Amino acid sequence: MRRAAALALFACALAPAAATARAAAMLDGGTVVFFSDTLALVARDGATLRLADGTRCSADAAYVDLKRNRAVCAGNARVVHGAASVRADAVALELDGPRVDLLDATDGVTRTTRDLRAPAPAEIDGERFAFPDVDDRTAYIRSRRATIVPRANVRFTPAAFPTSVGAVPVPSYLYTFATSAGFSASTLAGATFDQPYGLFGTPTALTSLHARWLQGPGGTLALQQQIAAGDAAYVTGAIDAPLRGNATTGISAYRRMGSRYTASFGASSQFGIRQANAAFGAAFGGAGGRLAYALQTGGFSTFDASLRSPDLALPRGATVRVTADLGFDGQRGGALSPYAILPDGRRYGTVWRHGVDVFVASPTLRGPLGTSLSATLDGARTWFAFPRRADTVTASASASKRVSAGVTLFAGYVNGWTSQVYPGLQTTFYPVPNPLPLAPDGTPYLGYGAFRGAAVARYANLDLQIAPPRSSTSVRLSLRHADDFVQFDGIGRPRWEFRGDTTFRPFPNVGLSFGRSYDFDWGGRRWIPGWSFAIQP
């Protein structure tokens, strides 16, 4: 399956290369600079703009607005189309339309089309001739040529990154600005560092290479293919190959069918485990339903059919939502976990279940000292055809306090309780461990022997967010405490964690994010450090 998925993804990756959308314009200059925050291209020291129909505009400088698909050639401008040509002090034209406006100090403003037939007098539209006053030193990309596909991407040849820390100039770089929601979908797992490099692109497809860093495997190279049809459908797939370790593959697809129905599909392969899933959803106002089926290596499968109510009003602004589900867990050949431990465990190949979930949410309330308070309560029970039930109850509360325009305090608490009950067979499914697990100091972890299927997870956090107004810099400090049962030293969530995250822009078009974390008194160590880093355009 992995080899087939890899070959399929590679074939998909080649498709955009062969069918890359035709460029609508090419901008050349002694210097071409790009500003990612405004999608502005500026060419200086002699600029030439070539359009797909053969129209060519040359001037001292040129500006292309990729958001509006407009261009301005300023200073000794000359437009040529076939044998026809015209001169002006400035020329404004559209990348995907025939309109051409000419500005001349003697004749004022005249208007024509790309065939350059006799220009006719027109009223001046200052916005069409606006040329941005920018500092080239703050540009995200510096190049000599930009090839433009409207509403999709722009390729720079070559490309240097004057405001990026440590960025290496490359012969070619593809910057994508297509707005389809499908381009935000990805099957790549989260990474400490992920820098994409566009290879091929169209308004509906993008092939990109990712340089990544993962905790554990270290450096990886990933190839990702994304195909989108507006916001209604997408297909995305990726191969992530660590420099050390096994590659992972994944593919997912989504389709919205009208205003009420959606369908999705996904498949992945990681560490020798292959799995696939498909789902169909429906929404009717706030209510809805879902059918889902999943299958993985070894023949294990699950099926779920669920219905949910809309958020129903309760007194004092609270709301309640009820979800009911029916489904089964299956194991090809029998011996479904956890029933496989029974003497007749091979009998259990499919076990049906049904359940109900009730979720209650409070409104946001004003608390003392100007705080904002909210709370939720979620309770669920699942009954199985085999004598068994599973219960969960989760309560959460959060508070926030705005200290000043740029300083906010956050606090939160979550208490979750879970229980697995096997009437008459509790000690069979949860026997006393023998021998008991050992703590890092080598002594038996006696508390683990008290576990009989019921567990508690308690989590509290206190955060300080500093984000000055009119600033791209932010700092967040977090103190987190987990008090769980069962909580084995070095396994699960650390009891205490402190982390700091900061995001800032050393240059207007480059953002950097750094994170540092410490787990305290965990796994036999005084503290365990961790870090994260990301570059953002």
XYZ file of C-alpha atoms in Angstrom:
537
model
C 0.000 0.000 0.000
C 2.825 2.391 0.887
C 4.561 1.854 -2.443
C 1.307 2.260 -4.361
C 0.442 5.437 -2.471
C 3.904 6.839 -3.093
C 3.715 6.131 -6.807
C 0.220 7.616 -7.028
C 1.315 10.761 -5.243
C 4.396 11.060 -7.443
C 2.218 10.785 -10.544
C -0.082 13.478 -9.164
C 2.913 15.667 -8.487
C 3.996 15.451 -12.099
C 0.569 16.448 -13.393
C 0.810 20.127 -12.439
C 4.266 20.268 -13.960
C 2.864 19.214 -17.293
C -0.280 21.313 -17.018
C 0.947 24.410 -15.218
C -1.387 27.319 -15.857
C -0.228 29.637 -18.607
C 1.396 32.782 -17.287
C -0.535 35.994 -17.975
C 2.428 38.315 -17.530
C 6.176 38.427 -17.121
C 7.921 41.318 -15.369
C 11.637 41.960 -15.926
C 13.855 44.629 -14.456
C 17.302 45.459 -13.212
C 15.731 44.752 -9.828
C 12.341 43.179 -9.103
C 11.199 43.238 -5.475
C 8.161 41.579 -3.872
C 6.241 42.477 -0.723
C 4.221 39.524 0.565
C 2.050 41.582 2.927
C 0.559 43.675 0.098
C 1.219 41.298 -2.849
C 3.038 44.129 -4.603
C 5.702 43.702 -7.299
C 7.993 46.635 -8.119
C 10.574 46.627 -10.939
C 13.231 49.329 -11.225
C 16.300 50.213 -13.296
C 14.498 49.571 -16.566
C 11.287 47.544 -16.399
C 9.537 45.492 -19.070
C 6.093 43.938 -18.677
C 5.145 41.269 -21.236
C 1.560 40.042 -21.494
C 0.393 36.722 -22.916
C -1.128 38.285 -26.065
C 2.186 39.857 -27.079
C 1.582 43.308 -25.587
C 4.780 44.742 -24.146
C 5.175 47.784 -21.900
C 8.590 49.202 -21.039
C 9.409 52.065 -18.667
C 11.854 53.281 -16.057
C 9.868 51.429 -13.369
C 6.767 49.240 -13.077
C 4.338 48.226 -10.350
C 2.043 45.182 -10.392
C -0.799 44.798 -7.893
C -1.387 41.040 -7.665
C -4.573 41.526 -5.641
C -6.272 43.579 -8.383
C -4.391 42.225 -11.413
C -3.348 45.742 -12.420
C -0.043 47.218 -13.500
C 1.483 50.683 -13.837
C 4.512 51.473 -16.009
C 5.969 54.855 -15.063
C 8.664 57.072 -16.574
C 9.255 57.188 -20.343
C 6.669 54.460 -20.862
C 6.148 52.802 -24.232
C 3.485 50.221 -25.109
C 3.898 47.940 -28.145
C 1.354 45.535 -29.633
C 2.295 44.068 -33.003
C 3.241 46.953 -35.303
C 1.413 49.561 -33.179
C 3.070 51.498 -30.380
C 2.333 54.499 -28.177
C 4.340 56.554 -25.688
C 3.296 58.263 -22.457
C 4.661 59.390 -19.125
C 2.772 56.546 -17.433
C 0.624 53.614 -18.557
C -1.987 51.753 -16.482
C -3.256 48.409 -17.755
C -4.966 45.228 -16.603
C -3.366 41.789 -16.631
C -6.622 40.028 -17.527
C -8.505 42.765 -19.376
C -8.092 44.905 -22.542
C -8.212 48.379 -20.941
C -5.136 50.616 -21.283
C -4.948 54.133 -19.776
C -2.267 56.616 -20.851
C -1.094 59.590 -18.791
C 0.873 62.313 -20.553
C 1.855 65.732 -19.232
C 0.816 67.335 -22.546
C -2.320 65.427 -23.566
C -3.653 64.483 -20.114
C -5.379 61.099 -19.793
C -6.464 59.044 -22.785
C -7.865 55.548 -22.981
C -7.464 52.726 -25.476
C -7.265 48.949 -25.580
C -4.385 46.548 -26.057
C -4.659 46.791 -29.844
C -3.632 50.473 -29.346
C -6.236 51.965 -31.653
C -6.719 55.738 -31.500
C -6.767 56.723 -27.806
C -9.799 58.738 -26.688
C -9.771 61.446 -23.982
C -10.852 60.195 -20.541
C -11.219 61.480 -17.018
C -8.245 60.870 -14.785
C -8.531 58.045 -12.269
C -5.736 58.664 -9.812
C -6.065 55.223 -8.262
C -5.171 53.499 -11.536
C -1.883 55.400 -11.752
C -0.971 55.082 -8.058
C 2.616 53.899 -7.577
C 3.488 52.744 -4.031
C 6.235 54.458 -2.067
C 8.100 51.445 -0.698
C 11.538 50.773 0.728
C 13.146 48.042 -1.356
C 15.270 47.036 1.639
C 12.169 45.645 3.371
C 11.146 43.392 0.458
C 10.538 39.702 1.098
C 12.004 38.580 -2.254
C 14.486 40.231 -4.613
C 14.749 38.989 -8.183
C 15.196 40.012 -11.808
C 12.140 38.293 -13.300
C 8.636 37.517 -12.051
C 6.284 35.254 -14.008
C 2.672 35.816 -12.959
C -0.361 33.510 -13.003
C -3.320 35.670 -11.860
C -5.057 34.595 -8.654
C -2.600 31.714 -8.310
C 1.144 32.306 -7.999
C 4.230 34.170 -9.096
C 7.588 32.552 -9.897
C 10.816 34.460 -9.261
C 13.954 33.765 -11.301
C 16.289 33.873 -9.451
C 15.157 34.581 -5.879
C 16.988 36.068 -2.912
C 15.487 36.758 0.506
C 17.147 39.907 1.858
C 15.049 40.092 5.024
C 15.015 36.377 5.884
C 17.418 35.107 8.488
C 19.692 32.487 6.976
C 17.678 32.108 3.758
C 19.738 30.866 0.820
C 19.256 32.365 -2.683
C 17.744 29.874 -5.116
C 17.567 29.755 -8.933
C 13.755 29.707 -8.883
C 11.062 30.197 -6.242
C 7.281 29.846 -6.523
C 5.147 32.010 -4.236
C 1.481 30.975 -4.075
C -1.298 33.403 -3.175
C -4.329 31.403 -4.345
C -7.154 31.784 -1.829
C -8.877 28.384 -2.092
C -9.530 26.835 1.321
C -8.241 23.521 -0.021
C -4.683 24.855 -0.057
C -4.757 25.034 3.748
C -5.518 21.294 4.054
C -2.549 19.022 4.709
C -1.818 15.451 5.742
C 1.616 16.370 7.113
C 1.953 15.988 10.868
C 2.827 19.015 12.971
C 6.512 19.915 12.993
C 8.859 22.071 15.021
C 10.002 23.669 11.773
C 8.359 23.537 8.342
C 9.549 25.617 5.390
C 7.617 25.007 2.128
C 9.173 25.454 -1.319
C 6.689 25.671 -4.189
C 7.592 23.588 -7.239
C 4.588 23.839 -9.581
C 1.289 25.644 -9.269
C -1.971 26.599 -10.952
C -5.096 28.333 -9.589
C -6.356 24.860 -8.607
C -3.198 22.842 -7.845
C 0.057 23.193 -5.949
C 3.071 20.902 -5.666
C 5.512 21.822 -2.918
C 8.615 20.518 -1.192
C 8.884 20.963 2.587
C 12.059 21.107 4.653
C 10.944 20.016 8.129
C 12.256 19.254 11.593
C 10.392 16.817 13.849
C 11.001 15.999 17.479
C 12.548 12.542 17.454
C 13.249 11.748 13.784
C 14.971 15.101 13.221
C 15.233 16.479 9.688
C 12.747 15.371 7.027
C 11.929 16.187 3.412
C 8.283 16.068 2.385
C 6.580 16.250 -1.001
C 3.004 17.538 -0.913
C 0.385 17.742 -3.653
C -2.780 19.825 -3.238
C -5.686 20.065 -5.685
C -8.623 22.350 -4.905
C -11.914 23.320 -6.518
C -12.625 26.595 -4.792
C -13.893 26.011 -1.264
C -16.167 23.134 -2.277
C -13.665 20.295 -2.746
C -10.023 19.358 -2.391
C -7.601 16.439 -2.543
C -4.248 16.583 -0.793
C -1.506 14.016 -0.304
C 2.030 13.951 1.040
C 5.107 11.792 1.515
C 7.243 12.708 4.539
C 10.674 11.062 4.443
C 12.919 11.510 7.509
C 16.642 11.543 6.918
C 16.664 8.778 9.543
C 13.701 6.447 9.920
C 10.692 5.331 7.910
C 8.678 7.502 5.540
C 5.018 8.282 6.183
C 2.353 8.827 3.539
C -1.132 10.260 3.653
C -3.975 11.406 1.449
C -7.271 13.131 2.230
C -10.197 14.366 0.164
C -13.245 16.507 0.882
C -16.356 17.384 -1.080
C -19.208 19.710 -0.149
C -22.440 18.679 -1.862
C -24.837 21.567 -1.703
C -25.462 23.501 1.483
C -26.202 20.478 3.692
C -24.040 17.495 2.785
C -20.315 16.748 2.888
C -18.187 13.700 2.133
C -14.590 13.007 3.122
C -11.965 10.301 2.706
C -8.531 9.753 4.171
C -5.747 7.160 4.186
C -2.303 7.016 5.760
C 0.653 4.732 6.364
C 3.018 5.199 9.294
C 5.322 2.817 11.169
C 3.856 -0.090 9.227
C 0.292 0.762 10.256
C -2.047 1.541 7.369
C -5.493 2.969 7.860
C -8.312 4.452 5.811
C -11.530 6.241 6.690
C -14.584 7.637 4.951
C -17.387 9.833 6.282
C -20.621 11.418 5.131
C -22.103 14.370 7.003
C -25.361 16.292 6.915
C -26.383 19.562 8.556
C -29.877 20.973 8.977
C -29.478 24.290 10.695
C -27.759 23.584 14.000
C -28.701 19.894 13.897
C -26.913 17.252 11.892
C -25.728 13.714 11.481
C -22.696 11.730 10.402
C -21.838 8.284 9.045
C -18.212 7.193 9.402
C -16.261 4.005 8.698
C -12.577 3.324 9.389
C -10.313 0.345 8.659
C -6.701 -0.293 9.617
C -3.918 -2.863 9.354
C -4.747 -6.187 10.967
C -8.417 -6.097 10.083
C -9.644 -3.760 12.835
C -12.586 -1.565 11.793
C -15.137 0.808 13.295
C -18.481 2.161 12.170
C -20.388 5.105 13.660
C -23.759 6.655 12.893
C -24.540 9.752 14.952
C -27.202 12.437 15.256
C -26.830 15.719 17.106
C -29.347 18.288 18.197
C -28.913 22.030 17.718
C -27.786 24.087 20.701
C -30.929 24.348 22.811
C -31.488 27.298 25.130
C -31.420 26.840 28.907
C -32.169 29.425 31.614
C -29.709 32.306 32.113
C -28.185 32.017 28.664
C -26.767 28.506 28.950
C -27.114 25.987 26.099
C -27.307 22.210 25.839
C -26.516 19.898 22.909
C -27.351 16.183 22.776
C -25.625 13.631 20.528
C -26.647 9.997 20.090
C -24.631 7.377 18.231
C -24.829 3.761 17.127
C -21.999 1.660 15.736
C -19.679 -1.292 16.108
C -16.047 -2.268 16.573
C -14.846 -5.186 14.491
C -11.815 -7.431 14.189
C -11.412 -9.726 11.211
C -10.997 -13.288 12.464
C -12.277 -12.491 15.964
C -10.283 -11.728 19.132
C -11.407 -8.103 19.234
C -9.550 -6.060 21.849
C -10.013 -5.982 24.819
C -12.115 -9.169 24.737
C -9.219 -11.214 23.351
C -7.995 -11.864 26.921
C -11.080 -14.002 27.621
C -10.889 -17.799 27.200
C -13.418 -17.565 24.369
C -11.983 -14.308 23.027
C -11.932 -15.615 19.449
C -15.735 -15.424 19.449
C -15.731 -11.658 19.578
C -15.259 -10.386 16.061
C -17.912 -7.648 16.104
C -19.340 -5.852 19.137
C -22.134 -3.327 18.655
C -22.517 -0.264 20.847
C -24.761 2.738 21.341
C -24.339 5.871 23.390
C -25.494 9.349 24.306
C -23.543 12.548 24.990
C -24.881 15.685 26.697
C -22.876 18.918 26.452
C -23.810 22.015 28.475
C -22.126 25.400 28.026
C -22.526 28.552 30.057
C -22.618 32.028 28.546
C -19.637 34.311 29.048
C -20.174 36.020 32.400
C -18.650 39.087 33.998
C -16.756 38.121 37.140
C -15.026 40.031 39.914
C -12.101 42.327 39.111
C -13.282 42.692 35.518
C -12.752 39.051 34.573
C -14.654 37.104 31.913
C -15.796 33.644 33.008
C -17.177 30.608 31.154
C -17.698 26.921 31.897
C -18.711 23.667 30.185
C -19.896 20.257 31.356
C -19.855 17.172 29.132
C -21.139 13.733 30.101
C -21.335 10.601 27.968
C -22.181 6.925 28.380
C -21.670 4.106 25.882
C -23.291 0.682 26.231
C -21.727 -2.346 24.501
C -23.401 -5.573 23.398
C -20.833 -7.410 25.522
C -21.631 -6.635 29.205
C -19.701 -3.409 29.440
C -20.221 0.329 29.670
C -17.921 3.324 29.345
C -18.569 6.638 31.104
C -16.884 10.021 30.759
C -17.551 13.288 32.569
C -15.518 16.401 31.789
C -15.904 19.796 33.448
C -13.961 22.872 32.415
C -13.781 26.496 33.499
C -11.863 29.427 32.056
C -11.239 33.021 33.054
C -9.574 35.945 31.327
C -8.611 39.412 32.501
C -7.485 42.257 30.274
C -4.902 44.098 32.344
C -4.126 46.745 29.730
C -4.382 47.303 25.977
C -1.593 44.823 25.322
C -1.588 42.547 28.388
C -4.094 39.761 29.110
C -4.206 37.058 31.783
C -5.792 33.650 31.136
C -6.567 30.835 33.565
C -8.165 27.480 32.943
C -9.060 24.245 34.704
C -10.218 20.911 33.269
C -11.281 17.869 35.284
C -11.983 14.710 33.344
C -13.188 11.364 34.718
C -13.396 8.142 32.718
C -14.546 4.699 33.752
C -14.686 1.312 32.065
C -17.084 -1.089 33.807
C -17.285 -4.857 33.121
C -20.023 -6.249 35.401
C -18.708 -9.351 37.164
C -15.431 -9.262 35.200
C -13.713 -6.105 36.472
C -10.706 -7.894 37.972
C -10.351 -9.961 34.797
C -9.876 -6.884 32.644
C -7.980 -4.865 35.284
C -5.874 -7.287 37.343
C -3.261 -6.084 39.820
C 0.013 -5.742 37.848
C 2.577 -8.352 38.764
C 5.266 -7.252 39.015
C 4.375 -3.626 39.702
C 5.886 -0.962 37.417
C 9.069 0.592 38.745
C 9.561 4.278 39.470
C 12.717 5.989 38.101
C 14.464 5.354 41.442
C 13.908 1.605 41.044
C 11.179 1.212 43.659
C 7.756 -0.313 42.834
C 5.119 2.208 41.814
C 2.514 1.067 44.345
C -0.210 3.517 43.293
C -0.538 1.818 39.929
C -1.938 -1.272 41.618
C -5.053 0.696 42.629
C -6.145 1.189 39.012
C -9.410 -0.640 38.304
C -10.608 1.024 35.110
C -11.450 4.487 36.507
C -9.072 7.360 35.755
C -8.987 11.084 36.503
C -7.200 13.779 34.509
C -6.909 17.226 36.113
C -5.216 20.069 34.292
C -4.735 23.728 35.235
C -3.003 26.526 33.354
C -2.114 30.162 33.956
C -1.050 32.225 30.922
C 0.217 35.769 30.455
C -0.204 37.213 26.944
C 1.711 40.372 26.003
C 0.814 41.818 22.587
C 1.368 45.594 22.359
C -1.057 47.452 20.066
C 0.197 48.289 16.573
C 3.018 45.803 17.026
C 3.746 42.466 15.398
C 5.549 41.235 18.513
C 3.820 39.038 21.081
C 4.981 37.025 24.079
C 3.091 34.296 25.923
C 4.225 32.754 29.211
C 2.442 29.626 30.451
C 2.530 27.622 33.672
C 0.754 24.261 33.467
C 0.032 21.605 36.069
C -1.333 18.094 35.513
C -2.579 15.943 38.384
C -3.734 12.652 36.902
C -4.560 9.174 38.065
C -3.014 7.017 36.771
C 0.097 9.251 36.446
C 3.323 7.295 36.176
C 6.566 9.240 36.440
C 7.896 9.747 32.920
C 4.804 8.351 31.181
C 1.896 10.602 30.238
C 1.621 14.297 31.002
C 4.346 15.884 33.156
C 3.151 17.247 36.488
C 4.617 20.719 35.936
C 5.487 22.529 32.726
C 6.613 26.076 32.028
C 6.892 27.451 28.514
C 7.439 30.735 26.766
C 6.545 31.576 23.180
C 7.370 34.720 21.264
C 6.500 35.887 17.769
C 8.024 38.936 16.145
C 8.930 40.411 12.769
C 12.554 41.497 12.451
C 11.588 42.685 8.964
C 8.154 43.664 7.589
C 7.805 40.553 5.442
C 9.342 37.926 7.717
C 7.948 36.572 10.971
C 9.837 34.408 13.451
C 8.328 32.271 16.210
C 10.364 30.808 19.048
C 9.198 28.566 21.869
C 10.985 27.174 24.906
C 9.517 24.673 27.367
C 10.617 22.927 30.552
C 9.059 19.854 32.181
C 9.961 19.769 35.864
C 10.738 16.784 38.096
C 9.605 14.260 35.518
C 11.063 11.012 34.289
C 13.789 11.032 36.941
C 15.191 14.382 35.746
C 15.109 17.805 37.385
C 13.857 19.356 34.162
C 13.457 18.375 30.532
C 13.920 21.222 28.016
C 12.206 21.514 24.635
C 12.066 24.106 21.885
C 10.160 25.121 18.759
C 10.951 27.425 15.851
C 9.083 28.573 12.747
C 9.533 31.089 9.913
C 6.437 32.873 8.604
C 6.149 35.094 5.496
